Amino acid sequence: MALLEVEDLGVTFHADRDVRAVDGVSFAVDAGKVVGLVGESGCGKSVTSLALIGLLPNQNTKRVRVDGSAKFDGLDLLRADRRTLRDIRGREIAMIFQDPLSSLNPVVPIGVQVAEVLIRHRGIGKHEAERRSAELLDRVGIPDPRRRLKEYPHQLSGGMRQRALIAMAVACRPRLLIADEPTTALDVTIQAQILELLKELVREDGTALIMITHDLGVVAGLCDSVNVLYAGRVVESAGRHELFAHPTHPYTVGLLNSIPRLDALRGEELTPIRGSVRDVLAWSAGCAFAPRCDRAIETCLTGPPSLEGTNHSFRCVNPEVVP
Amino acid sequence: MTPDNLTPEAASGATAPEQRQDESSGLKGLTPKAKKQRLDRLAELAAVHADEKGRSLWAEAFRRVRKNPAAVIGAIVLLLFVLVAIIGPFLVPYSPTSTAWADQVKEGQNIIPGPSSEHWFGLDHNGRDEFSRVIVGARQTLLVGVVATSLGLLVGCLLGGLAGSAYALGGRRGRQVDNAIMRVVDMLLAMPSLLLAVSVAALLGPSLITVMIAVGVISVPVFARLLRGSMIAQGHAEYVTAATALGVRRGRIALGHVLPNSLAPVLVQATLTLATAIIEAAALSFLGLGNPDPAVPEWGVMLTDALTRLEVAPRLTIYPAVGIIITAFGFTLLGEAMREALDPKLRK
């Protein structure tokens, strides 16, 4: 059995009109594996991750409805009570956020913030926690950890901050890490270092990792399997090699073509996907991607396409290549 | 999901120029609603500023305060005042209570000797050295100001902190707790401050402690509202989500994360409140609710005593009054400069 099995996860925000941000997303994460959730802004990838650990604003109130199930080692995260969830967060499941500066408390030294997690979940003393915090900072590649412990977030560089945040996340050796665009706010060189670090942590601890990103380069370098999301649904799901070798859904193909290539000829035009993520159709009326799709045919508008295939599944009636 | 009291009007409309002047004298003369908006605005400003990247809020604010000449003047005035209050009583030429020169004062003939080389500020109506009394009175004034403000700060922060953390982290039940606390605070805020102080003082009987409590009570709602607004604004910060995602308990998040980030506007307000507190304390003493003990000179009491002899010796009102004015001025200058340093819109 997989460590985390998400079945039919749906999130609906009840505002002026109901917004179905996530609609029947299913995927599974095995221990030691990296699963990517890929898509543009607004496709529901962050909402998915926040829903899993119960951190959506107003989650479990009338304003937000979460359905489906997410079995983490047998426990349904979506039905777990708050106390259980609070004990799980940070110890069993930890999250790494996009912007390390705003995710760290500006007026609390790094060391205190790391130690806090250890004190909370490991029940160890302050002194012991401090010693282990130094080890953790060392582990995530922060030089001179003893001194850094006493520093404030603004004294650290962007990369160091993200490392500190990762140190906090892995402090209790969680079995599942959720990284929500952990490299988006960083320089390309730092991005590579952070990805390398995550890879190492996954390998050493056997941690499962859900990698949320819009960057297919990150996916190619890190993920074992990939779920491409569009308008709240998985439109294509496959292993990494399979996905890059045989992209099937026109949206995936579009994403791949949108990446500027270093070896492209000068003056060669980029090939973006037309329109924006706001030009969606309701899934009930047909394929949500149809308004932006070059391969759209009449059948696309007759009803929601279903997810076909087992190892390499896709949601399209007129796919690019049949695998 | 904007909290009800952080409406856009509060953010943009609350700093009309004619209102801004009032801020130096605390929040007097404003309608309760304007008061609320003003406090929420200050709370919000600090929150916005903290989100900016780069140096820490305090380092940045301190750097700007130092560049502001008004702040430097204010700080110097305050430093002198504190020095006088602390070491003054050891340096004064005469005992402030000694009536050794009472024979020179002839009240029946309206003679109260004025300044001379022996008595720089002259004598008061009981033949005591006025200069010594003014210097020693500074200590009392500082004491009242600091104790009253601390009292208000403490109680206000308890109430505001409780309400703020309940609202920001407590879900629906928390919002009810917040509502209950804040309605009580709003009632206090709606009452004219001096009237409130007089009521408290009248209840407890005249004494120095009464003045401190009375002046403290009127600053409670100001601090409570300010801290609450600030904490709610901070409650949406990403580091709160991040800490929650690591399983940190809510109480710990409130105390260890949200509170330290919310204190900036409160401390600014505390500086401004010190100025008001000194004035209010003097006013209470002036109204006869202050310390009745003649052995301890206090500027407000000195003013009252001098009032009946205004025609004979107007200078006796001037000395303590100027003392009060300079001190309040110093606190106000510094407080305003600190507020400006935290306000990104007012940056030069």
mmCIF file with all atom_site columns, N, CA and C in Angstrom, chain B residues 78-106:
data_model
loop_
_atom_site.group_PDB
_atom_site.id
_atom_site.type_symbol
_atom_site.label_atom_id
_atom_site.label_alt_id
_atom_site.label_comp_id
_atom_site.label_asym_id
_atom_site.label_entity_id
_atom_site.label_seq_id
_atom_site.pdbx_PDB_ins_code
_atom_site.Cartn_x
_atom_site.Cartn_y
_atom_site.Cartn_z
_atom_site.occupancy
_atom_site.B_iso_or_equiv
_atom_site.pdbx_formal_charge
_atom_site.auth_seq_id
_atom_site.auth_comp_id
_atom_site.auth_asym_id
_atom_site.auth_atom_id
_atom_site.pdbx_PDB_model_num
ATOM 1  N N  . LEU B 1 78  ? 14.073 64.222 26.289 1.00 0.00 ? 78  LEU B N  1
ATOM 2  C CA . LEU B 1 78  ? 13.679 63.156 27.201 1.00 0.00 ? 78  LEU B CA 1
ATOM 3  C C  . LEU B 1 78  ? 14.832 62.694 28.068 1.00 0.00 ? 78  LEU B C  1
ATOM 4  N N  . LEU B 1 79  ? 16.006 62.621 27.454 1.00 0.00 ? 79  LEU B N  1
ATOM 5  C CA . LEU B 1 79  ? 17.189 62.193 28.189 1.00 0.00 ? 79  LEU B CA 1
ATOM 6  C C  . LEU B 1 79  ? 17.447 63.170 29.341 1.00 0.00 ? 79  LEU B C  1
ATOM 7  N N  . LEU B 1 80  ? 17.382 64.475 29.026 1.00 0.00 ? 80  LEU B N  1
ATOM 8  C CA . LEU B 1 80  ? 17.582 65.496 30.056 1.00 0.00 ? 80  LEU B CA 1
ATOM 9  C C  . LEU B 1 80  ? 16.538 65.341 31.155 1.00 0.00 ? 80  LEU B C  1
ATOM 10 N N  . PHE B 1 81  ? 15.302 65.144 30.740 1.00 0.00 ? 81  PHE B N  1
ATOM 11 C CA . PHE B 1 81  ? 14.211 65.021 31.698 1.00 0.00 ? 81  PHE B CA 1
ATOM 12 C C  . PHE B 1 81  ? 14.431 63.843 32.635 1.00 0.00 ? 81  PHE B C  1
ATOM 13 N N  . VAL B 1 82  ? 14.811 62.717 32.041 1.00 0.00 ? 82  VAL B N  1
ATOM 14 C CA . VAL B 1 82  ? 15.032 61.526 32.855 1.00 0.00 ? 82  VAL B CA 1
ATOM 15 C C  . VAL B 1 82  ? 16.209 61.727 33.798 1.00 0.00 ? 82  VAL B C  1
ATOM 16 N N  . LEU B 1 83  ? 17.257 62.366 33.277 1.00 0.00 ? 83  LEU B N  1
ATOM 17 C CA . LEU B 1 83  ? 18.425 62.668 34.112 1.00 0.00 ? 83  LEU B CA 1
ATOM 18 C C  . LEU B 1 83  ? 18.020 63.531 35.297 1.00 0.00 ? 83  LEU B C  1
ATOM 19 N N  . VAL B 1 84  ? 17.275 64.595 34.994 1.00 0.00 ? 84  VAL B N  1
ATOM 20 C CA . VAL B 1 84  ? 16.828 65.508 36.050 1.00 0.00 ? 84  VAL B CA 1
ATOM 21 C C  . VAL B 1 84  ? 15.998 64.740 37.076 1.00 0.00 ? 84  VAL B C  1
ATOM 22 N N  . ALA B 1 85  ? 15.115 63.872 36.566 1.00 0.00 ? 85  ALA B N  1
ATOM 23 C CA . ALA B 1 85  ? 14.234 63.136 37.471 1.00 0.00 ? 85  ALA B CA 1
ATOM 24 C C  . ALA B 1 85  ? 15.027 62.195 38.372 1.00 0.00 ? 85  ALA B C  1
ATOM 25 N N  . ILE B 1 86  ? 16.087 61.628 37.812 1.00 0.00 ? 86  ILE B N  1
ATOM 26 C CA . ILE B 1 86  ? 16.824 60.632 38.591 1.00 0.00 ? 86  ILE B CA 1
ATOM 27 C C  . ILE B 1 86  ? 17.836 61.283 39.535 1.00 0.00 ? 86  ILE B C  1
ATOM 28 N N  . ILE B 1 87  ? 18.701 62.152 38.990 1.00 0.00 ? 87  ILE B N  1
ATOM 29 C CA . ILE B 1 87  ? 19.754 62.686 39.857 1.00 0.00 ? 87  ILE B CA 1
ATOM 30 C C  . ILE B 1 87  ? 19.446 64.087 40.377 1.00 0.00 ? 87  ILE B C  1
ATOM 31 N N  . GLY B 1 88  ? 18.388 64.705 39.824 1.00 0.00 ? 88  GLY B N  1
ATOM 32 C CA . GLY B 1 88  ? 18.046 66.067 40.245 1.00 0.00 ? 88  GLY B CA 1
ATOM 33 C C  . GLY B 1 88  ? 17.924 66.232 41.760 1.00 0.00 ? 88  GLY B C  1
ATOM 34 N N  . PRO B 1 89  ? 17.160 65.380 42.409 1.00 0.00 ? 89  PRO B N  1
ATOM 35 C CA . PRO B 1 89  ? 16.934 65.535 43.851 1.00 0.00 ? 89  PRO B CA 1
ATOM 36 C C  . PRO B 1 89  ? 18.228 65.546 44.674 1.00 0.00 ? 89  PRO B C  1
ATOM 37 N N  . PHE B 1 90  ? 19.300 64.969 44.111 1.00 0.00 ? 90  PHE B N  1
ATOM 38 C CA . PHE B 1 90  ? 20.566 64.980 44.856 1.00 0.00 ? 90  PHE B CA 1
ATOM 39 C C  . PHE B 1 90  ? 21.349 66.261 44.625 1.00 0.00 ? 90  PHE B C  1
ATOM 40 N N  . LEU B 1 91  ? 20.988 67.000 43.599 1.00 0.00 ? 91  LEU B N  1
ATOM 41 C CA . LEU B 1 91  ? 21.760 68.182 43.226 1.00 0.00 ? 91  LEU B CA 1
ATOM 42 C C  . LEU B 1 91  ? 21.108 69.493 43.638 1.00 0.00 ? 91  LEU B C  1
ATOM 43 N N  . VAL B 1 92  ? 19.817 69.429 44.007 1.00 0.00 ? 92  VAL B N  1
ATOM 44 C CA . VAL B 1 92  ? 19.127 70.697 44.266 1.00 0.00 ? 92  VAL B CA 1
ATOM 45 C C  . VAL B 1 92  ? 19.760 71.414 45.467 1.00 0.00 ? 92  VAL B C  1
ATOM 46 N N  . PRO B 1 93  ? 19.758 72.755 45.391 1.00 0.00 ? 93  PRO B N  1
ATOM 47 C CA . PRO B 1 93  ? 20.434 73.527 46.448 1.00 0.00 ? 93  PRO B CA 1
ATOM 48 C C  . PRO B 1 93  ? 19.746 73.416 47.816 1.00 0.00 ? 93  PRO B C  1
ATOM 49 N N  . TYR B 1 94  ? 18.417 73.325 47.835 1.00 0.00 ? 94  TYR B N  1
ATOM 50 C CA . TYR B 1 94  ? 17.702 73.289 49.108 1.00 0.00 ? 94  TYR B CA 1
ATOM 51 C C  . TYR B 1 94  ? 16.732 72.126 49.124 1.00 0.00 ? 94  TYR B C  1
ATOM 52 N N  . SER B 1 95  ? 16.272 71.797 50.330 1.00 0.00 ? 95  SER B N  1
ATOM 53 C CA . SER B 1 95  ? 15.229 70.785 50.420 1.00 0.00 ? 95  SER B CA 1
ATOM 54 C C  . SER B 1 95  ? 13.932 71.350 49.847 1.00 0.00 ? 95  SER B C  1
ATOM 55 N N  . PRO B 1 96  ? 13.224 70.588 49.054 1.00 0.00 ? 96  PRO B N  1
ATOM 56 C CA . PRO B 1 96  ? 11.994 71.113 48.445 1.00 0.00 ? 96  PRO B CA 1
ATOM 57 C C  . PRO B 1 96  ? 10.889 71.363 49.468 1.00 0.00 ? 96  PRO B C  1
ATOM 58 N N  . THR B 1 97  ? 11.030 70.825 50.654 1.00 0.00 ? 97  THR B N  1
ATOM 59 C CA . THR B 1 97  ? 9.950  70.991 51.629 1.00 0.00 ? 97  THR B CA 1
ATOM 60 C C  . THR B 1 97  ? 10.307 71.984 52.730 1.00 0.00 ? 97  THR B C  1
ATOM 61 N N  . SER B 1 98  ? 11.530 72.443 52.713 1.00 0.00 ? 98  SER B N  1
ATOM 62 C CA . SER B 1 98  ? 11.962 73.368 53.777 1.00 0.00 ? 98  SER B CA 1
ATOM 63 C C  . SER B 1 98  ? 11.263 74.718 53.641 1.00 0.00 ? 98  SER B C  1
ATOM 64 N N  . THR B 1 99  ? 10.643 75.162 54.717 1.00 0.00 ? 99  THR B N  1
ATOM 65 C CA . THR B 1 99  ? 9.972  76.467 54.687 1.00 0.00 ? 99  THR B CA 1
ATOM 66 C C  . THR B 1 99  ? 10.825 77.493 55.418 1.00 0.00 ? 99  THR B C  1
ATOM 67 N N  . ALA B 1 100 ? 12.135 77.379 55.300 1.00 0.00 ? 100 ALA B N  1
ATOM 68 C CA . ALA B 1 100 ? 13.060 78.234 56.038 1.00 0.00 ? 100 ALA B CA 1
ATOM 69 C C  . ALA B 1 100 ? 12.912 79.715 55.712 1.00 0.00 ? 100 ALA B C  1
ATOM 70 N N  . TRP B 1 101 ? 12.349 79.994 54.542 1.00 0.00 ? 101 TRP B N  1
ATOM 71 C CA . TRP B 1 101 ? 12.267 81.399 54.140 1.00 0.00 ? 101 TRP B CA 1
ATOM 72 C C  . TRP B 1 101 ? 10.828 81.917 54.224 1.00 0.00 ? 101 TRP B C  1
ATOM 73 N N  . ALA B 1 102 ? 10.020 81.253 55.046 1.00 0.00 ? 102 ALA B N  1
ATOM 74 C CA . ALA B 1 102 ? 8.608  81.621 55.132 1.00 0.00 ? 102 ALA B CA 1
ATOM 75 C C  . ALA B 1 102 ? 8.434  83.069 55.592 1.00 0.00 ? 102 ALA B C  1
ATOM 76 N N  . ASP B 1 103 ? 9.399  83.568 56.344 1.00 0.00 ? 103 ASP B N  1
ATOM 77 C CA . ASP B 1 103 ? 9.241  84.936 56.843 1.00 0.00 ? 103 ASP B CA 1
ATOM 78 C C  . ASP B 1 103 ? 9.328  85.970 55.728 1.00 0.00 ? 103 ASP B C  1
ATOM 79 N N  . GLN B 1 104 ? 9.907  85.591 54.598 1.00 0.00 ? 104 GLN B N  1
ATOM 80 C CA . GLN B 1 104 ? 10.010 86.547 53.483 1.00 0.00 ? 104 GLN B CA 1
ATOM 81 C C  . GLN B 1 104 ? 8.689  86.664 52.716 1.00 0.00 ? 104 GLN B C  1
ATOM 82 N N  . VAL B 1 105 ? 7.823  85.661 52.912 1.00 0.00 ? 105 VAL B N  1
ATOM 83 C CA . VAL B 1 105 ? 6.561  85.665 52.184 1.00 0.00 ? 105 VAL B CA 1
ATOM 84 C C  . VAL B 1 105 ? 5.512  86.348 53.033 1.00 0.00 ? 105 VAL B C  1
ATOM 85 N N  . LYS B 1 106 ? 4.907  87.393 52.476 1.00 0.00 ? 106 LYS B N  1
ATOM 86 C CA . LYS B 1 106 ? 3.847  88.066 53.222 1.00 0.00 ? 106 LYS B CA 1
ATOM 87 C C  . LYS B 1 106 ? 2.613  88.042 52.343 1.00 0.00 ? 106 LYS B C  1
#
